[in-house]
XYZ file of C-alpha atoms in Angstrom:
510
model
C 68.456 81.216 18.923
C 71.058 79.184 17.252
C 69.977 76.506 19.172
C 66.190 77.017 18.407
C 67.303 76.723 14.135
C 69.424 73.764 14.613
C 66.240 71.864 16.473
C 64.133 72.807 13.798
C 66.674 71.573 11.284
C 67.009 68.302 13.247
C 63.127 68.113 12.720
C 63.559 67.818 8.816
C 63.727 64.681 7.106
C 65.685 63.284 4.124
C 62.556 63.660 1.785
C 62.696 67.692 2.842
C 66.414 67.483 2.654
C 66.405 66.430 -1.204
C 63.801 68.724 -1.900
C 65.210 71.516 -1.151
C 68.075 70.539 -4.306
C 64.777 69.470 -6.677
C 64.299 65.458 -5.725
C 61.173 64.086 -4.733
C 61.168 60.907 -3.514
C 58.069 58.569 -4.195
C 55.449 58.411 -1.337
C 53.740 55.549 -0.293
C 50.349 55.575 0.029
C 48.810 55.441 3.812
C 46.442 52.678 3.971
C 42.476 53.687 4.488
C 41.338 52.346 7.761
C 39.372 48.977 6.805
C 35.435 49.603 7.771
C 34.353 47.566 10.459
C 31.107 44.988 9.649
C 27.936 46.227 11.963
C 27.612 43.850 14.858
C 24.133 42.034 14.975
C 24.872 41.049 18.339
C 27.077 42.444 21.093
C 28.260 40.585 23.645
C 28.197 41.565 27.388
C 29.533 39.954 30.545
C 27.561 37.483 32.167
C 25.698 40.350 34.407
C 25.460 42.968 32.120
C 27.695 46.005 31.652
C 29.412 47.044 33.915
C 28.714 50.879 33.577
C 26.933 54.008 34.814
C 23.107 53.522 33.801
C 23.433 49.747 32.906
C 22.842 47.959 35.913
C 23.767 44.471 36.415
C 21.252 41.700 35.968
C 21.128 39.525 39.324
C 20.013 35.979 36.881
C 20.509 34.659 33.580
C 18.098 35.354 31.038
C 15.576 32.498 30.099
C 16.421 30.492 26.842
C 13.677 30.917 24.280
C 11.640 28.345 23.621
C 9.340 27.850 20.640
C 6.548 25.295 19.664
C 6.057 23.703 16.500
C 4.657 20.515 14.878
C 6.201 17.259 13.677
C 5.411 18.541 10.355
C 6.997 21.798 10.847
C 9.997 20.773 12.833
C 11.803 18.892 9.612
C 11.887 22.372 8.040
C 14.471 23.553 10.440
C 15.517 19.935 11.606
C 15.913 17.756 8.919
C 17.473 14.936 10.227
C 15.383 14.806 12.877
C 14.120 11.264 13.927
C 10.376 10.324 14.515
C 8.990 8.988 18.047
C 10.801 5.338 18.194
C 7.913 2.558 17.794
C 7.671 -0.290 20.796
C 9.879 -3.395 19.827
C 7.547 -5.720 19.025
C 6.912 -7.934 15.978
C 9.303 -8.348 13.444
C 12.765 -6.627 13.721
C 13.131 -5.594 9.850
C 16.673 -3.507 10.015
C 17.496 -0.750 10.844
C 16.758 3.357 11.265
C 18.904 4.740 9.334
C 17.364 8.113 11.272
C 18.150 7.222 15.356
C 20.595 4.225 14.469
C 18.307 1.575 16.451
C 16.571 -1.153 15.039
C 13.245 -1.148 13.247
C 10.515 -3.429 14.307
C 7.035 -3.765 11.976
C 3.730 -5.129 14.058
C 0.700 -3.597 12.194
C -1.841 -5.473 14.453
C 0.615 -4.302 17.558
C 0.136 -0.850 16.486
C -3.557 -0.950 16.179
C -4.087 -2.123 19.670
C -1.409 0.521 21.094
C -2.664 4.314 21.295
C 0.648 5.810 21.567
C 1.431 4.742 17.652
C -0.999 6.149 15.394
C -2.358 3.849 13.680
C -5.808 2.144 13.632
C -5.877 -0.512 10.464
C -3.010 -2.989 10.102
C -2.953 -2.880 6.047
C 0.107 -2.499 4.025
C 0.746 -0.628 0.594
C 3.794 -0.986 -0.770
C 5.188 0.975 -3.410
C 8.663 0.270 -5.473
C 9.857 0.169 -9.258
C 10.827 -3.488 -10.027
C 14.341 -4.539 -8.477
C 14.662 -2.846 -5.369
C 13.446 -5.255 -2.734
C 10.082 -4.996 -2.337
C 9.429 -8.813 -2.818
C 12.651 -9.471 -0.828
C 10.988 -7.229 2.487
C 7.259 -8.665 1.984
C 9.266 -12.456 2.420
C 11.258 -11.498 5.169
C 7.869 -9.582 7.046
C 6.435 -12.765 6.476
C 9.421 -15.144 7.474
C 9.960 -13.085 10.930
C 6.070 -12.917 11.843
C 5.573 -17.201 11.787
C 7.318 -17.174 15.385
C 4.600 -14.687 16.715
C 1.476 -17.115 15.184
C 0.865 -15.532 11.883
C 0.424 -17.400 8.953
C 0.708 -16.095 5.082
C -1.922 -16.553 2.614
C -0.777 -15.602 -0.957
C -4.184 -14.750 -2.763
C -2.827 -14.730 -6.186
C 1.339 -15.173 -7.449
C 1.066 -13.786 -10.795
C 4.950 -14.958 -11.076
C 5.170 -17.725 -9.138
C 7.718 -15.408 -6.636
C 6.577 -17.255 -3.386
C 6.938 -20.979 -4.397
C 10.856 -21.266 -2.899
C 8.931 -19.954 0.087
C 6.305 -22.310 0.184
C 8.292 -25.278 -0.396
C 10.820 -24.606 2.209
C 8.027 -24.984 4.676
C 6.831 -28.406 3.013
C 3.779 -26.564 0.649
C 3.256 -27.124 -2.862
C 1.291 -24.056 -4.232
C -2.260 -24.547 -6.109
C -1.390 -23.933 -9.932
C -4.403 -21.848 -11.532
C -4.257 -22.735 -15.199
C -5.441 -23.668 -18.604
C -4.278 -27.228 -18.325
C -4.497 -27.869 -14.676
C -6.454 -29.508 -12.658
C -7.574 -27.315 -9.797
C -10.644 -25.161 -9.448
C -11.595 -22.603 -7.659
C -15.321 -21.646 -7.445
C -15.698 -17.720 -6.376
C -19.624 -18.485 -5.430
C -18.251 -20.496 -2.733
C -20.422 -19.938 0.561
C -17.631 -20.732 2.970
C -18.103 -21.554 6.498
C -20.567 -19.270 7.000
C -22.677 -21.757 4.862
C -22.278 -24.834 7.174
C -24.363 -25.834 9.699
C -27.464 -24.017 8.323
C -29.977 -26.500 9.594
C -29.173 -25.716 12.953
C -29.398 -21.919 12.463
C -31.873 -19.514 14.028
C -34.272 -17.603 11.674
C -32.184 -14.308 12.370
C -28.558 -16.058 12.479
C -29.572 -17.479 9.218
C -31.201 -14.359 7.448
C -27.665 -12.596 8.933
C -25.421 -15.438 7.070
C -27.635 -14.750 3.853
C -26.829 -11.082 4.018
C -23.347 -11.317 4.037
C -22.555 -14.440 1.573
C -25.134 -13.106 -1.081
C -23.654 -9.407 -0.441
C -20.244 -10.780 -1.101
C -21.744 -12.969 -4.064
C -23.051 -9.361 -5.348
C -19.834 -7.759 -5.118
C -17.671 -10.069 -7.213
C -20.436 -10.084 -9.971
C -20.507 -6.498 -10.149
C -16.887 -6.734 -10.358
C -16.821 -9.260 -13.054
C -19.351 -7.824 -15.141
C -18.327 -4.610 -14.876
C -14.558 -5.541 -15.761
C -16.422 -6.439 -19.435
C -15.908 -3.784 -21.689
C -18.201 -2.327 -25.012
C -15.525 -0.659 -27.210
C -13.871 1.823 -24.057
C -16.227 1.832 -21.873
C -17.137 -0.733 -18.811
C -20.704 -2.998 -19.174
C -22.694 -1.154 -16.581
C -24.498 -2.941 -13.623
C -27.013 -0.602 -11.512
C -29.329 -1.876 -9.107
C -31.935 -3.388 -11.340
C -28.735 -6.067 -12.627
C -28.148 -6.378 -8.724
C -31.464 -7.739 -8.294
C -31.787 -9.807 -10.819
C -28.370 -11.220 -9.704
C -29.445 -11.074 -6.491
C -32.635 -13.365 -7.242
C -31.159 -15.733 -9.340
C -29.162 -16.322 -6.641
C -31.511 -17.496 -4.144
C -33.266 -19.197 -6.512
C -30.232 -21.474 -7.341
C -29.443 -21.798 -3.947
C -32.752 -22.820 -2.739
C -32.767 -19.883 -0.256
C -36.036 -18.044 -1.647
C -37.578 -21.441 -1.456
C -36.880 -22.121 2.552
C -34.527 -24.759 1.969
C -32.966 -26.183 5.380
C -29.755 -26.291 3.372
C -28.348 -23.866 0.728
C -26.969 -25.735 -2.206
C -23.552 -24.643 -3.658
C -23.813 -22.827 -7.260
C -21.587 -22.022 -9.892
C -20.987 -18.860 -12.705
C -22.350 -21.010 -15.225
C -25.068 -22.001 -13.536
C -26.214 -18.118 -12.834
C -25.783 -17.423 -16.541
C -28.049 -20.614 -17.478
C -30.795 -19.908 -15.427
C -30.465 -16.042 -16.657
C -30.699 -17.408 -20.357
C -33.648 -19.481 -19.848
C -35.528 -18.053 -16.851
C -38.330 -19.291 -14.854
C -41.772 -17.978 -14.459
C -41.234 -17.441 -10.874
C -37.673 -15.426 -11.419
C -39.249 -12.992 -14.197
C -42.182 -12.381 -12.272
C -39.675 -11.218 -8.944
C -37.636 -9.546 -10.803
C -40.520 -7.404 -11.614
C -40.506 -8.215 -15.599
C -43.435 -8.322 -17.737
C -42.664 -11.079 -19.640
C -40.319 -13.381 -20.375
C -39.059 -11.849 -23.408
C -38.595 -8.150 -21.990
C -36.458 -9.631 -18.966
C -34.299 -11.134 -22.017
C -33.977 -8.211 -23.951
C -33.193 -5.671 -20.523
C -30.441 -8.397 -19.181
C -28.625 -9.181 -22.416
C -25.725 -6.907 -21.567
C -25.409 -8.890 -18.202
C -26.125 -12.205 -20.283
C -22.918 -11.274 -22.474
C -20.713 -10.161 -19.975
C -20.863 -13.329 -18.107
C -21.026 -15.526 -20.847
C -17.532 -14.223 -21.263
C -16.355 -15.514 -18.413
C -18.090 -18.679 -19.167
C -16.612 -19.374 -22.691
C -13.801 -16.793 -22.618
C -9.830 -17.046 -21.847
C -10.581 -18.188 -18.066
C -13.339 -20.648 -19.348
C -12.883 -24.111 -16.970
C -10.876 -22.135 -13.827
C -13.327 -20.858 -11.929
C -16.649 -22.534 -13.128
C -16.728 -25.246 -11.250
C -17.397 -26.432 -7.348
C -13.461 -25.961 -5.709
C -11.419 -29.470 -5.874
C -8.716 -28.419 -3.521
C -8.446 -28.515 0.370
C -6.843 -25.922 1.738
C -4.609 -26.941 4.903
C -5.646 -23.938 6.610
C -3.003 -24.860 9.626
C -0.025 -25.143 7.391
C 2.384 -22.134 7.505
C 1.709 -20.238 4.159
C -0.288 -21.528 1.249
C -0.331 -19.711 -1.847
C -2.610 -19.921 -5.833
C -0.111 -19.755 -8.342
C -1.585 -17.573 -11.724
C 2.088 -17.608 -13.398
C -0.042 -19.782 -16.142
C -2.170 -17.044 -17.158
C 0.487 -14.716 -17.738
C -0.040 -15.318 -21.688
C -3.707 -14.243 -21.250
C -2.623 -10.836 -20.811
C -3.268 -8.437 -17.522
C -6.778 -8.529 -17.807
C -7.514 -12.050 -17.170
C -4.962 -12.519 -14.615
C -7.011 -9.229 -12.933
C -9.771 -11.172 -13.378
C -8.318 -14.124 -11.787
C -7.302 -11.750 -8.873
C -10.706 -10.337 -8.788
C -12.014 -13.984 -8.441
C -9.699 -15.874 -5.605
C -9.954 -12.476 -3.854
C -13.712 -12.882 -3.116
C -13.435 -16.762 -2.634
C -10.487 -15.761 -0.120
C -12.601 -13.162 1.473
C -15.584 -16.003 2.307
C -13.023 -18.258 3.480
C -12.163 -15.396 6.292
C -15.340 -14.157 7.006
C -15.538 -16.742 10.066
C -11.927 -16.589 11.279
C -11.616 -18.245 15.064
C -10.102 -16.139 17.682
C -6.442 -16.053 17.528
C -6.108 -16.650 13.674
C -3.478 -14.060 12.458
C -3.117 -14.017 8.751
C -1.038 -11.854 6.593
C -3.163 -11.803 2.999
C -0.166 -10.553 0.115
C -2.092 -9.222 -2.361
C 0.729 -8.966 -5.503
C 0.314 -7.003 -8.526
C -2.821 -5.596 -7.082
C -3.145 -2.616 -9.783
C -3.703 -5.407 -12.825
C -7.452 -6.179 -10.624
C -7.725 -2.213 -9.818
C -7.616 -1.105 -13.769
C -10.612 -3.042 -14.256
C -13.018 -0.581 -13.505
C -15.035 1.006 -10.413
C -16.768 -2.127 -9.715
C -13.223 -3.984 -9.374
C -11.971 -1.532 -7.235
C -14.954 -1.234 -4.795
C -14.251 -5.322 -4.616
C -10.897 -4.385 -3.357
C -12.068 -1.979 -1.058
C -14.333 -4.666 0.478
C -11.117 -6.803 0.818
C -9.297 -3.771 2.639
C -11.979 -3.240 5.056
C -12.497 -6.533 6.108
C -9.681 -6.691 7.546
C -10.393 -4.035 10.976
C -13.569 -6.242 11.026
C -11.833 -9.010 11.889
C -9.751 -7.678 14.481
C -11.768 -8.836 17.598
C -11.939 -12.186 16.148
C -9.048 -13.268 14.031
C -7.218 -10.866 12.098
C -5.908 -10.477 8.354
C -3.275 -7.800 7.486
C -3.672 -6.854 4.045
C -0.525 -6.825 2.476
C -0.785 -4.901 -1.078
C 1.921 -4.583 -3.361
C 2.111 -2.203 -6.108
C 5.070 -0.565 -8.315
C 3.941 3.247 -7.245
C 1.205 5.207 -6.157
C -0.621 6.421 -9.346
C -1.128 2.596 -10.007
C -4.012 3.274 -8.191
C -5.407 6.017 -10.403
C -5.025 3.186 -13.407
C -8.759 2.458 -12.315
C -9.698 5.302 -14.718
C -9.531 8.559 -16.321
C -8.700 11.817 -14.187
C -11.137 12.572 -11.514
C -13.255 9.848 -12.454
C -15.222 7.905 -9.827
C -12.868 4.742 -10.119
C -9.956 6.831 -9.508
C -10.999 8.500 -6.910
C -12.614 5.609 -4.945
C -8.894 3.940 -5.663
C -6.776 7.024 -4.600
C -9.196 6.833 -1.010
C -7.592 3.197 -1.013
C -5.081 4.549 0.669
C -6.830 6.008 3.445
C -7.852 2.450 4.157
C -3.821 1.591 4.649
C -2.387 3.443 7.701
C 1.489 1.803 6.991
C 2.721 2.909 3.490
C 6.480 1.146 2.799
C 7.564 3.442 -0.090
C 10.609 2.355 -1.765
C 12.701 3.822 -4.618
C 11.171 5.446 -7.390
C 12.381 7.316 -10.617
C 12.624 10.954 -9.768
C 9.372 11.972 -11.926
C 7.628 9.958 -9.801
C 8.331 12.547 -6.928
C 5.345 14.331 -8.002
C 2.873 11.626 -6.907
C 4.498 11.500 -4.004
C 3.407 14.828 -3.042
C 0.116 14.645 -4.502
C -1.142 11.770 -3.333
C 0.867 10.881 0.106
C 1.147 14.837 0.600
C 5.326 13.756 1.033
C 7.532 17.055 1.388
C 10.785 17.868 -0.437
C 12.793 15.978 2.013
C 11.218 12.676 1.798
C 10.608 12.573 -2.089
C 14.708 13.162 -1.873
C 14.864 10.522 -0.234
C 12.514 7.823 -2.188
C 13.831 9.182 -5.179
C 17.736 9.274 -4.265
C 19.001 7.681 -1.285
C 16.359 4.747 -1.618
C 17.189 3.868 -5.544
C 21.044 3.187 -4.494
C 20.737 -0.193 -2.444
C 17.729 -3.006 -2.592
C 15.699 -3.052 0.826
C 15.484 1.158 1.431
C 12.695 2.632 1.739
C 10.646 5.249 3.684
C 8.016 3.880 5.846
C 5.177 5.951 7.026
C 3.801 4.768 9.855
C 0.482 6.887 10.685
C 1.975 10.695 10.439
C 5.800 9.579 11.235
C 8.186 8.458 8.694
C 11.348 6.512 8.830
C 14.011 5.792 7.042
C 14.818 2.499 7.094
C 17.491 -0.564 5.394
C 15.742 -4.185 5.405
C 18.514 -6.345 6.747
C 18.154 -10.385 5.615
C 19.828 -13.570 6.575
C 21.964 -15.419 4.607
C 19.356 -17.729 4.173
C 16.709 -15.285 4.040
C 18.502 -14.408 1.074
C 18.286 -17.688 -0.479
C 14.479 -17.767 0.084
C 13.650 -14.512 -1.157
C 16.057 -14.407 -4.749
C 13.239 -13.802 -7.877
C 16.022 -13.179 -10.448
C 16.490 -17.010 -11.310
C 14.673 -16.494 -14.988
C 17.065 -13.738 -15.821
C 19.952 -15.876 -15.013
C 18.795 -18.680 -16.783
C 18.464 -16.434 -19.709
C 22.137 -15.408 -19.346
C-alpha cells in the first residue's frame, strides 16, 4: 500500500507540488498543429500505388499533347522563335530570338513555297533617327553582289548622295534653276520600234501607255483642291484626256510612229480644242466643251504655271545609265516649296519610272526605293491609286525582270493621311499594306501601339517590342514576313556606317 502511494507521489511534478502551497507556475501554451495544405497532385511510384485495390501499371503513362496555331503559341511561350528562313540574300543582322543570322531575300521568298510570301514589296515604318535609312541602304548594298541594281525614285533629303558617289554615280538634281527635266508623259521603251509592230501588239502597248498616262493625270488633277475638296476626275474627264492624248501622239490618225507629248501640250489643246476633239468627246459645241472641262483645265494649269513649272513640262533631257549599280533623282531643292509640291513631284517621277520599267529585260532585278512615300499618299485618292499601281507592277514583272518596291514612312497611320477616316482614300491606302508581304517595324512611340494592332494585327507582345526594345538602339526592328515575325538587330560594317550616316546637317549646325 505504501509502495503504491509512493509511486503516485513520484508521479507529481514540480508544478503540482507548488500548487499545493498556493503557487502556480506560468504555463506555456501548446502550439496548435499547423493545417496542411490540400495537395493538388500526389506523387506515386512509377508502377502505381502498391496497396490493395490499386494495382500496378505495366508501362509509363503517355505524355499529354496539345495542338495550337503559331498565333496562339506565343500566348503560352512568348519567346518562341518563328520558323527559320533560308540563308539566302542579304545577311542583315542577328535574329534575337533564335540567336542565328537573319537573311533578307524578297524574290527568293516569293519563289520558295515554304515561305508565306507572295510578293516582294516592302513597307518600312519607324520614327526618325532609329535607323530606317541605314537599314535600307545596307540592304541595297548587300543585294548588289546578287545582281540587283538600285533606283531611288525621288530623294527628298539627299540621303543617298554619298552612296551614289561611292559607286561613281552622280544623282540627277531636280528643282528650280536646275537643268534636269523629266517628262512624266514619256512613252518609255514601249514606244520604240512602233512602225514594226503588228496591229495587235500596237494596240496592246497603246493600252498600257495610255492607261499609265491616265493614272498620272488623274492623280495630278485629283491632287489639286477647291477649298477643302479635291478636284473630281470622273469618267467624262478621263475620256476627254484619253482622246486628247491620242490626238497629240498621232495614235488616233494611225500614225506609223507615236510622237512624244507633254503636259503643257495637253493643257493647250484642252484650252484650244479642235473640232475633231470636240466631236469625239461627244460635246455639242466648242463652248460646251470649254464649260464642262474648266476644272480639268484649271487643275492642269497649276502644274504648268505653278511652283513646279519648268520641271515636268518638257521632254526628258537626261540619259540614265540603267546598267549602273545605282541611280538617284534628287528632290531636295523642292523642300522649300512644301510637302504638296514634293508629293506631286514624287507622283510624276513614279509614273515616269514605271514607264521605264514596263519592258525590263529578263534578269534585270532592281530595288526601287520610295522614300517619304507619305507625301504622295496625302495628295488624295487618285494619287493613292497611282501608288497602288506601282506596287502591283512588281508582282507582274516577276516573270521578266523584277522590282522590289521599298516604301518608307514614319508610321502605319501615314497611309490614312490620304483622307478622312472611313473615306475611299483611307480605305485604299490601308489596303496597300496587303500589297507588301514584308513589313519592317522599327521603334515607335507608345501611342502608336494601337495603330500597330488595328492596322497590322500585332499582339501585345509585338507591340511592346516595337514601342520598347526597338526604341532602345538604332537598327532594331520587328520584321513581319508573311504571318511570322522576327526580332532583328541590323549589324553594320564600319564602312557601311560611313556610307549610311545621315546626320551631316545636324553636325554642321552644331
